[in-house]
Coordinates of C-alpha atoms and ligand atoms in Angstrom, one line a residue:
X1 CA -66.1 2.9 -78.7
X2 CA -69.1 2.0 -80.8
X3 CA -71.9 0.9 -78.5
X4 CA -72.7 -2.8 -79.1
X5 CA -74.4 -5.1 -76.8
X6 CA -71.1 -6.9 -76.4
X7 CA -69.2 -3.7 -75.6
X8 CA -72.0 -2.5 -73.3
X9 CA -72.0 -5.5 -71.1
X10 CA -68.2 -5.7 -71.2
X11 CA -67.9 -2.1 -70.3
X12 CA -70.2 -2.7 -67.5
X13 CA -68.1 -5.6 -66.2
X14 CA -65.2 -3.6 -66.3
X15 CA -66.8 -0.5 -64.7
X16 CA -65.8 1.8 -67.6
X17 CA -69.3 2.8 -69.0
X18 CA -69.9 6.4 -67.6
X19 CA -73.4 7.7 -66.9
X20 CA -73.4 10.3 -70.0
X21 CA -72.5 7.5 -72.2
X22 CA -75.4 5.4 -70.8
X23 CA -77.8 8.2 -71.1
X24 CA -76.8 9.2 -74.8
X25 CA -76.5 5.5 -75.6
X26 CA -80.1 5.0 -74.3
X27 CA -81.5 7.8 -76.7
X28 CA -81.6 10.5 -74.0
X29 CA -79.4 12.8 -76.4
X30 CA -80.4 16.3 -74.8
X31 CA -80.6 15.1 -71.3
X32 CA -76.9 15.2 -70.5
X33 CA -76.8 18.8 -72.0
X34 CA -79.8 20.0 -69.9
X35 CA -78.5 18.5 -66.8
X36 CA -74.9 19.6 -67.2
X37 CA -75.9 23.1 -65.8
X38 CA -76.2 21.3 -62.4
X39 CA -73.4 18.9 -62.3
X40 CA -71.2 19.8 -65.4
X41 CA -68.2 17.6 -64.2
X42 CA -70.2 14.6 -63.6
X43 CA -71.9 14.6 -66.9
X44 CA -69.7 16.0 -69.6
X45 CA -66.5 14.0 -68.9
X46 CA -66.5 10.4 -68.7
X47 CA -65.3 9.2 -65.2
X48 CA -63.6 6.2 -64.0
X49 CA -63.6 4.6 -60.5
X50 CA -61.1 1.8 -60.4
X51 CA -59.7 -0.6 -58.0
X52 CA -56.0 -1.6 -57.6
X53 CA -55.3 -4.8 -56.1
X54 CA -51.7 -5.2 -54.9
X55 CA -49.5 -8.0 -53.6
X56 CA -48.1 -5.7 -50.8
X57 CA -49.4 -5.6 -47.1
X58 CA -51.6 -2.5 -46.7
X59 CA -49.7 0.5 -46.6
X60 CA -46.6 -1.2 -46.8
X61 CA -43.7 1.2 -46.4
X62 CA -42.4 2.8 -49.9
X63 CA -43.7 0.1 -52.1
X64 CA -47.2 0.2 -51.1
X65 CA -46.9 4.1 -50.6
X66 CA -46.1 4.0 -54.2
X67 CA -49.3 2.7 -55.1
X68 CA -51.2 5.3 -53.2
X69 CA -48.8 7.9 -54.9
X70 CA -49.7 6.4 -58.4
X71 CA -53.4 6.8 -57.6
X72 CA -52.9 10.4 -56.6
X73 CA -50.9 11.2 -59.5
X74 CA -53.3 9.7 -62.0
X75 CA -56.1 11.7 -60.2
X76 CA -54.5 14.9 -60.3
X77 CA -53.2 14.9 -63.9
X78 CA -56.4 13.5 -65.2
X79 CA -58.3 16.2 -63.4
X80 CA -60.2 13.5 -61.3
X81 CA -61.4 11.7 -64.4
X82 CA -59.7 8.4 -63.2
X83 CA -60.0 7.7 -59.4
X84 CA -58.3 4.7 -58.2
X85 CA -58.9 2.9 -54.8
X86 CA -55.8 0.9 -53.7
X87 CA -56.2 -2.4 -51.8
X88 CA -53.4 -4.1 -50.0
X89 CA -52.9 -7.9 -50.5
X90 CA -55.7 -9.6 -48.7
X91 CA -58.2 -6.6 -48.4
X92 CA -60.0 -7.5 -51.7
X93 CA -58.4 -10.7 -52.9
X94 CA -55.3 -12.6 -51.6
X95 CA -52.2 -11.0 -52.7
X96 CA -50.9 -13.6 -55.1
X97 CA -54.5 -13.5 -56.9
X98 CA -53.8 -9.8 -58.0
X99 CA -52.5 -10.8 -61.5
X100 CA -55.6 -13.2 -62.2
X101 CA -58.2 -10.6 -60.7
X102 CA -57.0 -7.9 -63.1
X103 CA -56.7 -9.9 -66.2
X104 CA -60.2 -11.3 -65.6
X105 CA -61.6 -7.8 -64.9
X106 CA -62.3 -8.3 -61.2
X107 CA -60.2 -5.1 -60.7
X108 CA -58.9 -2.6 -63.1
X109 CA -55.1 -2.7 -62.3
X110 CA -52.7 -4.2 -59.8
X111 CA -49.2 -3.9 -58.4
X112 CA -46.6 -6.7 -57.8
X113 CA -43.3 -7.9 -59.1
X114 CA -43.4 -10.2 -62.2
X115 CA -41.5 -13.1 -60.6
X116 CA -44.7 -13.9 -58.5
X117 CA -46.3 -14.9 -61.8
X118 CA -43.4 -17.3 -62.7
X119 CA -45.9 -20.3 -62.2
X120 CA -48.1 -18.9 -64.8
X121 CA -45.3 -17.6 -67.2
X122 CA -41.6 -18.8 -66.4
X123 CA -40.3 -15.7 -68.5
X124 CA -41.9 -13.2 -66.0
X125 CA -39.2 -13.4 -63.7
X126 CA -36.8 -11.7 -66.2
X127 CA -38.7 -8.6 -65.9
X128 CA -38.4 -8.8 -62.0
X129 CA -34.9 -9.9 -60.9
X130 CA -32.3 -12.5 -62.0
X131 CA -29.6 -13.6 -59.6
X132 CA -26.3 -11.9 -60.8
X133 CA -28.4 -10.1 -63.5
X134 CA -28.8 -6.4 -64.2
X135 CA -29.2 -3.6 -61.6
X136 CA -31.8 -1.0 -61.7
X137 CA -30.2 1.3 -64.1
X138 CA -29.2 -1.4 -66.5
X139 CA -32.6 -3.0 -66.3
X140 CA -34.2 0.4 -66.9
X141 CA -32.1 0.7 -70.0
X142 CA -33.0 -2.7 -71.2
X143 CA -36.8 -2.0 -70.7
X144 CA -37.0 1.6 -71.7
X145 CA -34.1 2.0 -74.2
X146 CA -33.8 -1.6 -75.5
X147 CA -36.1 -4.5 -76.5
X148 CA -37.1 -5.2 -72.7
X149 CA -40.5 -3.4 -72.6
X150 CA -41.9 -4.7 -76.0
X151 CA -41.0 -8.2 -74.8
X152 CA -42.9 -7.8 -71.5
X153 CA -45.9 -6.5 -73.2
X154 CA -45.9 -9.4 -75.5
X155 CA -45.7 -11.8 -72.6
X156 CA -48.6 -10.0 -70.7
X157 CA -50.7 -9.6 -73.9
X158 CA -51.6 -13.4 -73.8
X159 CA -52.9 -12.6 -70.1
X160 CA -54.9 -9.7 -71.2
X161 CA -52.6 -7.2 -69.3
X162 CA -50.4 -4.3 -70.0
X163 CA -47.3 -4.0 -67.8
X164 CA -45.7 -0.8 -66.6
X165 CA -42.4 -0.4 -64.6
X166 CA -43.5 0.6 -61.1
X167 CA -40.3 1.1 -59.1
X168 CA -37.2 -0.8 -58.2
X169 CA -35.9 -1.9 -55.0
X170 CA -32.2 -1.4 -55.8
X171 CA -29.6 -3.9 -55.0
X172 CA -30.8 -5.9 -52.0
X173 CA -29.0 -7.4 -49.1
X174 CA -27.7 -10.8 -48.8
X175 CA -29.9 -11.5 -45.8
X176 CA -29.5 -12.3 -42.0
X177 CA -28.0 -15.4 -41.0
X178 CA -27.5 -17.2 -37.7
X179 CA -24.4 -19.1 -38.8
X180 CA -21.3 -17.7 -40.6
X181 CA -20.8 -18.4 -44.4
X182 CA -17.2 -19.1 -44.9
X183 CA -17.5 -21.7 -47.7
X184 CA -20.1 -23.2 -50.0
X185 CA -20.4 -26.2 -47.6
X186 CA -21.8 -23.9 -45.0
X187 CA -25.0 -23.5 -47.1
X188 CA -25.6 -27.4 -46.9
X189 CA -28.7 -27.9 -44.8
X190 CA -29.3 -24.1 -44.5
X191 CA -32.9 -23.4 -44.2
X192 CA -33.5 -19.9 -45.7
X193 CA -36.5 -17.9 -46.6
X194 CA -35.4 -17.0 -50.1
X195 CA -38.0 -17.1 -52.9
X196 CA -37.8 -17.4 -56.6
X197 CA -34.6 -18.1 -58.7
X198 CA -32.4 -17.3 -55.7
X199 CA -34.3 -20.1 -53.9
X200 CA -33.6 -22.6 -56.7
X201 CA -29.8 -21.7 -56.5
X202 CA -29.6 -22.2 -52.8
X203 CA -31.2 -25.8 -53.5
X204 CA -28.3 -26.5 -55.8
X205 CA -26.0 -25.6 -53.1
X206 CA -27.7 -28.1 -50.7
X207 CA -29.7 -25.6 -48.9
X208 CA -33.6 -25.6 -48.3
X209 CA -35.5 -22.5 -49.4
X210 CA -38.6 -22.2 -47.1
X211 CA -41.7 -20.3 -48.0
X212 CA -42.9 -18.1 -45.3
X213 CA -45.3 -15.3 -45.5
X214 CA -43.9 -11.8 -44.4
X215 CA -45.6 -11.9 -41.1
X216 CA -44.2 -15.4 -40.1
X217 CA -40.4 -14.5 -41.0
X218 CA -39.5 -13.0 -37.7
X219 CA -41.0 -15.7 -35.5
X220 CA -39.5 -18.3 -37.8
X221 CA -35.9 -17.1 -37.6
X222 CA -36.2 -16.5 -33.8
X223 CA -37.4 -20.1 -33.2
X224 CA -34.9 -21.8 -35.4
X225 CA -37.7 -22.9 -38.1
X226 CA -35.3 -21.0 -40.6
X227 CA -31.6 -20.4 -40.1
X228 CA -31.5 -17.4 -42.4
X229 CA -33.8 -15.0 -44.2
X230 CA -33.5 -12.2 -47.0
X231 CA -36.0 -9.5 -47.2
X232 CA -35.1 -6.2 -48.9
X233 CA -32.5 -3.8 -47.8
X234 CA -31.4 -2.1 -44.3
X235 CA -34.7 0.2 -44.2
X236 CA -37.4 -2.6 -44.5
X237 CA -35.2 -5.1 -42.7
X238 CA -34.9 -2.8 -39.7
X239 CA -38.6 -2.6 -39.7
X240 CA -38.9 -6.5 -39.5
X241 CA -36.6 -6.3 -36.5
X242 CA -34.3 -9.0 -37.8
X243 CA -31.2 -7.3 -36.2
X244 CA -32.8 -8.2 -33.0
X245 CA -32.5 -12.1 -33.5
X246 CA -29.9 -12.6 -36.2
X247 CA -26.2 -12.7 -35.8
X248 CA -24.8 -11.7 -39.2
X249 CA -26.1 -9.3 -41.9
X250 CA -24.5 -10.4 -45.2
X251 CA -23.9 -8.6 -48.4
X252 CA -24.4 -8.5 -51.5
X253 CA -28.0 -9.5 -52.5
X254 CA -26.7 -11.5 -55.4
X255 CA -30.2 -13.1 -55.8
X256 CA -31.9 -9.8 -56.5
X257 CA -29.4 -7.2 -57.8
X258 CA -32.3 -4.5 -58.6
X259 CA -35.9 -5.9 -58.4
X260 CA -38.2 -4.3 -60.7
X261 CA -41.6 -3.7 -59.5
X262 CA -44.7 -3.4 -61.7
X263 CA -48.1 -2.1 -62.4
X264 CA -50.5 -4.0 -64.5
X265 CA -53.7 -3.0 -66.1
X266 CA -56.5 -4.8 -67.8
X267 CA -55.7 -4.6 -71.3
X268 CA -59.2 -4.7 -72.7
X269 CA -60.0 -1.7 -70.6
X270 CA -56.6 0.2 -71.4
X271 CA -57.2 -0.3 -75.3
X272 CA -60.6 1.3 -74.8
X273 CA -59.3 4.4 -73.1
X274 CA -58.8 7.8 -74.7
X275 CA -55.3 8.2 -75.6
X276 CA -54.6 11.0 -73.1
X277 CA -55.7 8.8 -70.3
X278 CA -53.5 6.0 -71.5
X279 CA -50.6 8.5 -71.7
X280 CA -51.4 9.7 -68.1
X281 CA -51.4 6.1 -66.7
X282 CA -48.0 5.5 -68.3
X283 CA -46.6 9.0 -67.1
X284 CA -47.8 8.3 -63.5
X285 CA -46.4 4.9 -63.4
X286 CA -42.8 6.3 -64.6
X287 CA -42.9 8.9 -62.1
X288 CA -43.6 6.6 -59.3
X289 CA -41.0 4.3 -60.8
X290 CA -38.3 7.0 -60.3
X291 CA -39.7 7.8 -56.7
X292 CA -39.5 4.3 -55.4
X293 CA -35.9 3.7 -56.4
X294 CA -34.9 7.1 -55.1
X295 CA -36.8 6.6 -51.6
X296 CA -35.2 3.1 -51.4
X297 CA -31.7 4.5 -51.9
X298 CA -32.2 7.4 -49.5
X299 CA -33.8 5.3 -46.8
X300 CA -31.5 2.3 -47.1
X301 CA -28.4 4.6 -46.7
X302 CA -29.8 6.0 -43.6
X303 CA -31.0 2.9 -42.1
X304 CA -27.6 1.3 -42.6
X305 CA -25.8 4.0 -40.6
X306 CA -28.3 3.1 -37.9
X307 CA -27.8 -0.6 -38.0
X308 CA -24.1 -0.1 -37.8
X309 CA -24.4 2.2 -34.9
X310 CA -26.3 -0.6 -33.1
X311 CA -23.3 -2.9 -33.7
X312 CA -24.8 -5.1 -36.4
X313 CA -22.2 -7.6 -37.7
X314 CA -22.0 -6.8 -41.2
X315 CA -20.3 -9.3 -43.4
X316 CA -19.5 -10.2 -47.0
X317 CA -20.0 -13.5 -48.9
X318 CA -16.6 -14.9 -49.7
X319 CA -15.6 -14.8 -53.3
X320 CA -15.7 -18.6 -53.5
X321 CA -19.5 -18.6 -52.3
X322 CA -20.4 -15.9 -55.0
X323 CA -18.6 -17.7 -57.8
X324 CA -20.3 -20.9 -57.1
X325 CA -23.6 -19.4 -56.7
X326 CA -23.0 -17.8 -60.1
X327 CA -22.3 -21.1 -61.6
X328 CA -25.5 -22.6 -60.1
X329 CA -27.4 -19.7 -61.4
X330 CA -26.4 -20.4 -65.1
X331 CA -27.8 -24.0 -64.5
X332 CA -31.1 -22.8 -63.1
X333 CA -31.5 -20.3 -66.1
X334 CA -30.5 -23.0 -68.6
X335 CA -33.1 -25.3 -67.1
X336 CA -35.9 -22.5 -67.6
X337 CA -34.7 -21.4 -71.0
X338 CA -34.4 -25.0 -72.4
X339 CA -37.9 -25.8 -71.4
X340 CA -40.0 -22.5 -72.3
X341 CA -39.6 -21.0 -75.7
X342 CA -40.5 -17.4 -74.6
X343 CA -38.1 -17.6 -71.7
X344 CA -35.5 -18.4 -74.2
X345 CA -36.3 -15.5 -76.4
X346 CA -36.7 -12.9 -73.4
X347 CA -33.5 -14.4 -71.8
X348 CA -31.6 -13.9 -75.1
X349 CA -32.3 -10.2 -75.2
X350 CA -31.7 -9.9 -71.6
X351 CA -28.5 -11.5 -71.6
X352 CA -27.0 -9.9 -74.7
X353 CA -28.0 -6.4 -73.3
X354 CA -26.6 -7.3 -69.9
X355 CA -23.2 -8.2 -71.5
X356 CA -23.1 -5.1 -73.3
X357 CA -24.1 -3.1 -70.2
X358 CA -21.3 -5.0 -68.3
X359 CA -18.6 -3.8 -70.9
X360 CA -20.2 -0.1 -70.9
X361 CA -20.2 0.0 -67.0
X362 CA -16.7 -1.4 -66.8
X363 CA -15.3 1.8 -68.2
X364 CA -17.7 4.1 -66.8
X365 CA -19.7 3.3 -63.5
X366 CA -17.0 0.9 -62.1
X367 CA -14.1 3.4 -62.8
X368 CA -16.2 6.2 -61.3
X369 CA -17.2 4.0 -58.4
X370 CA -13.6 3.8 -57.2
X371 CA -13.9 7.6 -56.9
X372 CA -17.3 7.6 -55.1
X373 CA -15.8 4.9 -52.7
X374 CA -13.0 7.2 -51.4
X375 CA -15.4 8.5 -48.8
X376 CA -16.7 5.1 -47.8
X377 CA -15.5 4.1 -44.3
X378 CA -16.8 0.5 -43.9
X379 CA -14.3 -2.3 -43.9
X380 CA -15.9 -5.6 -44.9
X381 CA -12.6 -7.5 -45.5
Ligands
CA401 CA1 -35.9 -9.9 -51.4

């Protein structure tokens, strides 16, 4: 990077100008060399001290741990050239300000899920989760083997951010209910904590999506402020304690068939990095991306077993309900894509890929799942 006054101050604002750079830039050409005998690592390699702001509660199991793992991986592969301090939501800035904080340089990078930014960019939700959309494997294929990643980068470019896949929750559960859902009519008047597109679909069914922060959901359900809530899967749901206060645990999580998590980094900063450090960041993100989904699958399978041992009443949404929710989902997506050109462009690619993936999985995954299921013992009716 050529040292101009503009770059200099920009660099300071982003925390990227290292000490040796300053010294050389200010004319102390030999100083760094002389001093390097005392502290070679400090003065011969450019070092970065960054902040990661996240949308997750501090140390949130798996998803928050993934951020720490990302920081550790980046530090290890870069030989300490990049050190990242991770902040939980609310520790440095409120959770939902992470996006703006990073794009304006208040922190170097962040972690979230793209649907949190739907208010700024409606198309963002297609890079997190779409009701009845692609699962983790298919979404990976679209992002990393199809056009998805280029579209995501194009969308975030306008916000001065570079996105990276940062994990996936896998198929989520349908949620905890204090009333039985036997027909679509049972969703009428249902007050449920269900964010994003899923909430819009529930609204079409006559229900009321209620916005509650993570810490308020348990009390809300216990006191009847809400009749139902979705959260994640058996592992995280058990930690929330919903099994103590809700009558029924429904599957599937039609609204979140595989929610993609993300890391995002300030683009101006990223573009100015040496290419090896850019590669290190992307490699670390991919490592964590795989780790998170694997951890989710492993912990959820174990937690489900424990929940069933405790006698949780596991239910499956009737086909009629699922079919109607699919129809409402198409209406919700039509409304988004008809009012926002980039949403239309992104969803066209998403949906074309989804249809191809559906055909392919019909003759591969689906057939093989019938074999896997031979060892399954649950009877959901
Ligand atoms: Ca959820």
